[in-house]
Amino acid sequence: MAYPQTRLRRLRSSPALRGLVRETELRAGQLVLPLFVSEAGGAAGELLSREPIATMPGVERLSVSAAVAEAQEAAQLGVAAVLLFGLPAEKDAEGSAAWDEEGVVQVCTAAIKRAVPDLLVITDVCLCEYTDHGHCGVLRDDGHVDNDASVELLARTAVSHARAGADVVAPSDMMDGRVGAIRAALDDEGFSQTPIMAYSAKFASAFYGPFREAADSAPAMGDRRGYQMDPANGREAVREALLDVEEGADMVMVKPALAYGDLIRAVKEATQLPVAAYNVSGEYAMVKAAAAAGYLDERATVLEVLTSLRRAGADVIITYHAKDAARWLAE
Ligand code: PBG
């Protein structure tokens, strides 16, 4: 029956009615806070140092001790997890600091698990923050990233994270076959219970700009289009996710998030796995800049953005707004 019998506004007439029929729920327990952990203050991390990141207001490069403090605060607010990115003191062609047992992510993972055992620690598994050329794998003589050689190093890195106590490892490199190789390596080393959150559909996106400044990981030459996906391709995103499921992924991810809601839905329906959406640095920077200029209401915008990702089908949301959002949700 149509108007006037049907009036959809009837169920919108009070906060109580709107609350009763609300379809989507956003909880702090679905949020993951990314942290940039820097060795600059000394890997042992006695120093409580924090260095602002110009392109990401409110986000800082943290020493290990500062990261532990940040993790404690996130846990108190009910945030589910932190996602660690490492900024090593030294970079080389292979990115060997990535699998160093005393590396900054390994040391920080152990420190957070000791201080806040109930907070999940997820580690980003990639080489771009550790290679002197800034690509996500090792380079061949012709300048292309060598897939299979890189996969071996990524598997070694994932095992070192698990050994340090990581609850979940999250490969973000986009090499073919890396999820299967990481699963096999983890199983061989006694970590059959460590889940893999695969950055399955990761696009070559302009929205990563602020992150690359934060992590000092912009490629020195060329770009990432030889391994990250073309933003024009949706069917291929579903193929990537299905392959990761076959290789043993426990969760799959779509990244970036805001311009990719169609793929969050498609990947969710195709895989039936928990899906993570990464609300990336550029999406964060846009909201912060517009809010600072007085163009947008930050709180309302952030909660709308995060709710829309849940509505699109995301089970888990990785976001630099996690602490603020958790605070607002508790009010
Ligand atoms: C590393 C990695 C990147 C991001 C997450 N992991 C950068 C990239 O691929 O260039 C981007 C995160 C963000 O923009 O917030 N490969």
Coordinates of C-alpha atoms and ligand atoms in Angstrom, one line a residue:
M1 CA 0.0 0.0 0.0
A2 CA 1.2 3.4 -0.9
Y3 CA 0.7 6.9 0.6
P4 CA -1.4 8.0 2.4
Q5 CA -1.8 4.6 4.1
T6 CA 1.9 4.1 4.1
R7 CA 3.9 6.8 5.8
L8 CA 7.5 5.9 6.5
R9 CA 7.9 9.0 8.6
R10 CA 5.7 7.3 11.3
L11 CA 8.7 5.3 12.5
R12 CA 11.0 8.4 12.5
S13 CA 8.9 10.5 14.9
S14 CA 10.9 10.0 18.1
P15 CA 14.4 8.9 19.2
A16 CA 12.8 5.9 20.9
L17 CA 11.1 4.7 17.6
R18 CA 14.2 5.4 15.6
G19 CA 16.2 3.4 18.1
L20 CA 13.8 0.5 18.0
V21 CA 14.0 0.1 14.2
R22 CA 17.7 1.0 13.7
E23 CA 19.3 -1.6 11.4
T24 CA 22.9 -1.1 12.0
E25 CA 24.9 -1.0 15.2
L26 CA 28.4 0.5 15.8
R27 CA 30.3 -0.7 18.8
A28 CA 33.8 0.2 20.1
G29 CA 34.5 -3.5 20.1
Q30 CA 34.4 -3.5 16.3
L31 CA 37.1 -0.9 16.0
V32 CA 40.9 -1.3 15.4
L33 CA 43.3 1.6 16.1
P34 CA 46.4 1.7 13.9
L35 CA 49.6 2.8 15.7
F36 CA 52.9 3.9 14.1
V37 CA 55.8 2.7 16.3
S38 CA 59.2 4.2 15.7
E39 CA 62.6 3.0 16.7
A40 CA 63.8 6.6 16.7
G41 CA 63.4 6.8 20.5
G42 CA 65.4 3.6 20.9
A43 CA 63.9 0.2 20.3
A44 CA 63.9 -0.7 24.0
G45 CA 61.5 2.3 24.2
E46 CA 62.4 3.8 27.6
L47 CA 61.6 7.1 26.1
L48 CA 58.0 8.3 26.1
S49 CA 58.4 10.1 22.8
R50 CA 55.6 11.2 20.5
E51 CA 56.1 13.0 17.2
P52 CA 53.1 14.6 15.4
I53 CA 52.4 13.7 11.8
A54 CA 51.6 16.8 9.9
T55 CA 49.2 15.2 7.4
M56 CA 47.3 13.3 10.1
P57 CA 46.3 15.7 12.9
G58 CA 45.9 13.8 16.2
V59 CA 48.1 10.9 15.0
E60 CA 51.7 10.6 16.2
R61 CA 54.8 8.5 15.6
L62 CA 55.3 6.7 19.0
S63 CA 58.1 5.2 20.9
V64 CA 57.4 1.7 22.2
S65 CA 56.6 3.1 25.7
A66 CA 54.3 5.7 24.2
A67 CA 52.6 3.0 22.1
V68 CA 52.0 1.0 25.2
A69 CA 50.4 4.0 26.9
E70 CA 48.2 4.5 23.8
A71 CA 47.2 0.9 23.8
Q72 CA 46.2 1.1 27.4
E73 CA 44.0 4.1 26.7
A74 CA 42.4 2.4 23.7
A75 CA 41.7 -0.7 25.8
Q76 CA 40.1 1.4 28.5
L77 CA 37.8 2.9 25.9
G78 CA 36.7 -0.5 24.7
V79 CA 38.6 -0.5 21.4
A80 CA 39.1 -4.1 20.3
A81 CA 42.6 -4.0 18.9
V82 CA 45.6 -2.1 17.8
L83 CA 47.3 -2.6 14.4
L84 CA 51.0 -2.0 14.5
F85 CA 53.2 -0.4 11.8
G86 CA 56.9 -0.2 12.4
L87 CA 59.4 2.5 11.5
P88 CA 62.8 1.0 11.8
A89 CA 66.0 2.8 12.5
E90 CA 67.7 1.3 9.4
K91 CA 66.3 0.3 6.0
D92 CA 67.9 -1.9 3.4
A93 CA 67.2 -3.4 0.0
E94 CA 65.5 -6.5 1.4
G95 CA 63.7 -4.9 4.4
S96 CA 65.5 -7.1 6.8
A97 CA 64.4 -5.1 9.9
A98 CA 60.9 -6.5 9.2
W99 CA 61.7 -10.0 10.5
D100 CA 64.3 -8.9 13.1
E101 CA 63.4 -10.7 16.4
E102 CA 64.4 -7.4 18.2
G103 CA 62.7 -5.2 15.6
V104 CA 60.4 -2.4 16.7
V105 CA 57.1 -4.2 16.0
Q106 CA 58.3 -7.4 17.7
V107 CA 59.5 -5.5 20.8
C108 CA 56.3 -3.4 20.9
T109 CA 54.0 -6.4 20.4
A110 CA 55.6 -8.1 23.4
A111 CA 55.4 -4.9 25.5
I112 CA 51.7 -4.3 24.7
K113 CA 50.8 -8.0 25.4
R114 CA 52.6 -7.7 28.8
A115 CA 50.9 -4.5 29.8
V116 CA 47.4 -5.0 28.3
P117 CA 46.9 -8.7 27.7
D118 CA 43.2 -8.4 26.8
L119 CA 43.8 -6.0 24.0
L120 CA 44.3 -7.7 20.6
V121 CA 47.6 -6.9 18.8
I122 CA 47.4 -7.2 15.0
T123 CA 50.6 -6.6 13.1
D124 CA 50.9 -5.3 9.6
V125 CA 53.0 -7.6 7.5
C126 CA 54.7 -5.8 4.7
L127 CA 58.2 -4.7 3.6
C128 CA 57.6 -1.2 2.4
E129 CA 58.4 0.5 5.7
Y130 CA 61.6 -1.5 5.9
T131 CA 63.0 -1.3 2.3
D132 CA 65.3 1.6 1.3
H133 CA 63.4 1.8 -2.1
G134 CA 60.0 1.8 -0.4
H135 CA 58.4 -1.0 -2.4
C136 CA 56.4 -3.8 -0.6
G137 CA 58.8 -6.5 -1.7
V138 CA 62.3 -7.1 -3.1
L139 CA 63.2 -5.7 -6.5
R140 CA 64.6 -7.6 -9.4
D141 CA 67.2 -6.1 -11.7
D142 CA 64.5 -4.8 -14.0
G143 CA 62.9 -2.8 -11.2
H144 CA 59.8 -5.1 -10.8
V145 CA 59.0 -6.5 -7.5
D146 CA 59.9 -10.2 -7.3
N147 CA 56.8 -12.0 -6.1
D148 CA 58.1 -15.3 -4.9
A149 CA 61.2 -14.0 -3.3
S150 CA 59.1 -11.4 -1.4
V151 CA 56.6 -14.0 -0.2
E152 CA 59.4 -15.9 1.5
L153 CA 60.5 -12.8 3.4
L154 CA 56.9 -11.9 4.3
A155 CA 56.3 -15.4 5.7
R156 CA 59.4 -15.0 7.8
T157 CA 58.2 -11.6 9.1
A158 CA 54.7 -13.0 10.0
V159 CA 56.4 -15.8 12.0
S160 CA 58.5 -13.3 13.9
H161 CA 55.4 -11.3 14.8
A162 CA 53.6 -14.4 16.0
R163 CA 56.6 -15.4 18.1
A164 CA 56.6 -11.9 19.7
G165 CA 53.0 -12.6 20.7
A166 CA 50.8 -11.1 17.9
D167 CA 47.2 -12.2 18.1
V168 CA 46.6 -11.7 14.4
V169 CA 48.9 -11.1 11.4
A170 CA 47.7 -8.9 8.5
P171 CA 49.7 -9.1 5.3
S172 CA 49.2 -5.9 3.2
D173 CA 51.8 -6.4 0.4
M174 CA 49.4 -7.8 -2.3
M175 CA 51.9 -10.5 -3.5
D176 CA 50.3 -13.6 -5.1
G177 CA 50.3 -16.6 -2.8
R178 CA 51.4 -14.8 0.3
V179 CA 48.5 -15.9 2.5
G180 CA 49.1 -19.6 1.7
A181 CA 52.8 -19.2 2.4
I182 CA 52.2 -17.4 5.7
R183 CA 49.7 -20.0 6.8
A184 CA 52.2 -22.8 6.1
A185 CA 55.0 -21.0 7.8
L186 CA 52.9 -20.2 10.9
D187 CA 51.7 -23.9 11.1
D188 CA 55.3 -25.2 10.7
E189 CA 56.5 -23.0 13.6
G190 CA 53.7 -24.0 16.0
F191 CA 51.4 -21.1 15.4
S192 CA 48.4 -22.9 13.9
Q193 CA 46.1 -20.9 16.1
T194 CA 47.3 -17.5 14.8
P195 CA 44.6 -16.0 12.5
I196 CA 45.5 -14.2 9.2
M197 CA 43.6 -11.0 8.4
A198 CA 44.4 -10.6 4.7
Y199 CA 44.4 -7.3 3.0
S200 CA 42.7 -9.1 0.1
A201 CA 41.3 -6.2 -2.0
K202 CA 43.9 -3.5 -1.6
F203 CA 43.7 -0.9 -4.2
A204 CA 46.5 1.4 -5.6
S205 CA 44.9 4.4 -4.0
A206 CA 45.6 8.1 -3.7
F207 CA 44.0 7.9 -0.3
Y208 CA 47.2 6.4 1.2
G209 CA 49.2 9.7 0.8
P210 CA 49.2 10.8 4.4
F211 CA 50.2 7.3 5.6
R212 CA 53.2 7.2 3.4
E213 CA 54.3 10.5 4.9
A214 CA 53.7 9.0 8.4
A215 CA 55.5 5.8 7.7
D216 CA 58.1 7.2 5.4
S217 CA 57.2 4.5 2.9
A218 CA 56.6 6.2 -0.4
P219 CA 58.2 4.3 -3.2
A220 CA 61.5 6.0 -4.3
M221 CA 60.7 5.3 -7.9
G222 CA 57.7 4.0 -9.8
D223 CA 54.4 3.3 -8.0
R224 CA 52.5 0.3 -6.6
R225 CA 50.2 -0.4 -9.5
G226 CA 52.2 -3.5 -10.4
Y227 CA 50.9 -5.3 -7.3
Q228 CA 48.0 -3.2 -5.8
M229 CA 44.7 -3.4 -7.5
D230 CA 43.3 -1.0 -10.2
P231 CA 40.5 1.0 -8.5
A232 CA 38.3 0.4 -11.6
N233 CA 38.1 -3.4 -10.9
G234 CA 35.3 -4.9 -8.7
R235 CA 35.0 -8.5 -10.0
E236 CA 38.8 -8.8 -9.5
A237 CA 38.4 -7.8 -5.9
V238 CA 36.1 -10.7 -5.3
R239 CA 38.5 -13.0 -7.0
E240 CA 41.3 -11.8 -4.8
A241 CA 39.2 -12.4 -1.7
L242 CA 38.2 -15.9 -2.7
L243 CA 41.8 -16.8 -3.5
D244 CA 42.8 -15.6 0.0
V245 CA 40.0 -17.7 1.5
E246 CA 41.3 -20.8 -0.4
E247 CA 44.8 -20.1 0.9
G248 CA 43.6 -20.0 4.5
A249 CA 42.6 -16.4 5.3
D250 CA 40.5 -16.1 8.5
M251 CA 39.4 -12.6 7.8
V252 CA 39.5 -10.5 4.6
M253 CA 39.8 -6.8 4.1
V254 CA 38.8 -4.2 1.6
K255 CA 40.9 -1.1 1.5
P256 CA 40.3 1.9 1.2
A257 CA 36.8 1.9 2.7
L258 CA 34.8 5.0 1.8
A259 CA 34.8 4.8 -1.9
Y260 CA 34.6 1.0 -1.9
G261 CA 31.3 0.2 -0.1
D262 CA 30.1 -1.8 -3.1
L263 CA 33.1 -4.1 -2.7
I264 CA 32.7 -4.5 1.1
R265 CA 29.2 -5.9 0.3
A266 CA 30.4 -8.0 -2.6
V267 CA 33.3 -9.5 -0.7
K268 CA 31.1 -10.2 2.3
E269 CA 28.5 -12.0 0.2
A270 CA 31.0 -14.0 -1.8
T271 CA 33.2 -15.2 1.1
Q272 CA 30.9 -15.3 4.2
L273 CA 34.0 -14.5 6.2
P274 CA 34.4 -11.6 8.7
V275 CA 35.2 -8.6 6.6
A276 CA 37.4 -5.7 7.7
A277 CA 37.2 -2.2 6.1
Y278 CA 40.2 0.0 6.4
N279 CA 39.2 3.7 6.8
V280 CA 42.6 4.9 5.5
S281 CA 44.8 7.9 6.2
G282 CA 43.4 10.0 3.4
E283 CA 39.8 9.4 4.5
Y284 CA 40.8 10.5 8.0
A285 CA 42.8 13.5 6.8
M286 CA 39.8 14.8 4.7
V287 CA 37.5 14.7 7.7
K288 CA 40.0 16.3 10.0
A289 CA 40.9 19.1 7.6
A290 CA 37.2 19.9 6.9
A291 CA 36.4 19.8 10.6
A292 CA 39.3 22.1 11.4
A293 CA 38.1 24.5 8.7
G294 CA 34.7 24.5 10.2
Y295 CA 33.1 22.9 7.1
L296 CA 32.0 19.7 8.8
D297 CA 30.9 18.6 12.3
E298 CA 33.7 16.1 13.2
R299 CA 31.7 13.9 15.6
A300 CA 28.6 13.5 13.4
T301 CA 30.7 13.0 10.3
V302 CA 32.9 10.3 11.9
L303 CA 30.0 8.4 13.4
E304 CA 28.1 8.5 10.0
V305 CA 31.2 7.3 8.1
L306 CA 31.8 4.4 10.5
T307 CA 28.2 3.4 10.6
S308 CA 28.0 3.4 6.8
L309 CA 30.9 1.0 6.6
R310 CA 29.1 -1.3 9.0
R311 CA 25.9 -1.0 6.9
A312 CA 28.0 -1.9 3.8
G313 CA 28.9 -5.2 5.5
A314 CA 32.1 -4.5 7.5
D315 CA 32.4 -6.5 10.7
V316 CA 35.6 -4.9 11.7
I317 CA 36.6 -1.3 11.0
I318 CA 40.2 -0.1 11.1
T319 CA 40.3 3.6 11.8
Y320 CA 42.4 6.4 13.1
H321 CA 39.2 7.8 14.7
A322 CA 38.9 4.7 16.9
K323 CA 39.5 6.4 20.3
D324 CA 37.3 9.4 19.5
A325 CA 34.6 7.2 18.2
A326 CA 34.7 4.9 21.2
R327 CA 34.5 7.9 23.5
W328 CA 31.5 9.3 21.6
L329 CA 29.7 5.9 21.5
A330 CA 30.0 5.7 25.3
E331 CA 28.4 9.1 25.9
Ligands
PBG1 C1 51.7 -0.9 3.7 C2 50.5 -0.2 4.0 C3 50.0 1.0 3.5 C4 48.8 1.2 4.2 C5 48.6 0.2 5.1 N1 49.6 -0.7 4.9 C6 50.5 1.9 2.5 C7 50.6 1.6 1.1 O1 50.2 0.5 0.6 O2 51.2 2.4 0.4 C8 47.9 2.5 4.0 C9 47.1 2.8 5.2 C10 46.5 4.2 5.2 O3 46.6 4.9 4.2 O4 46.0 4.5 6.3 N2 51.8 -1.6 2.5

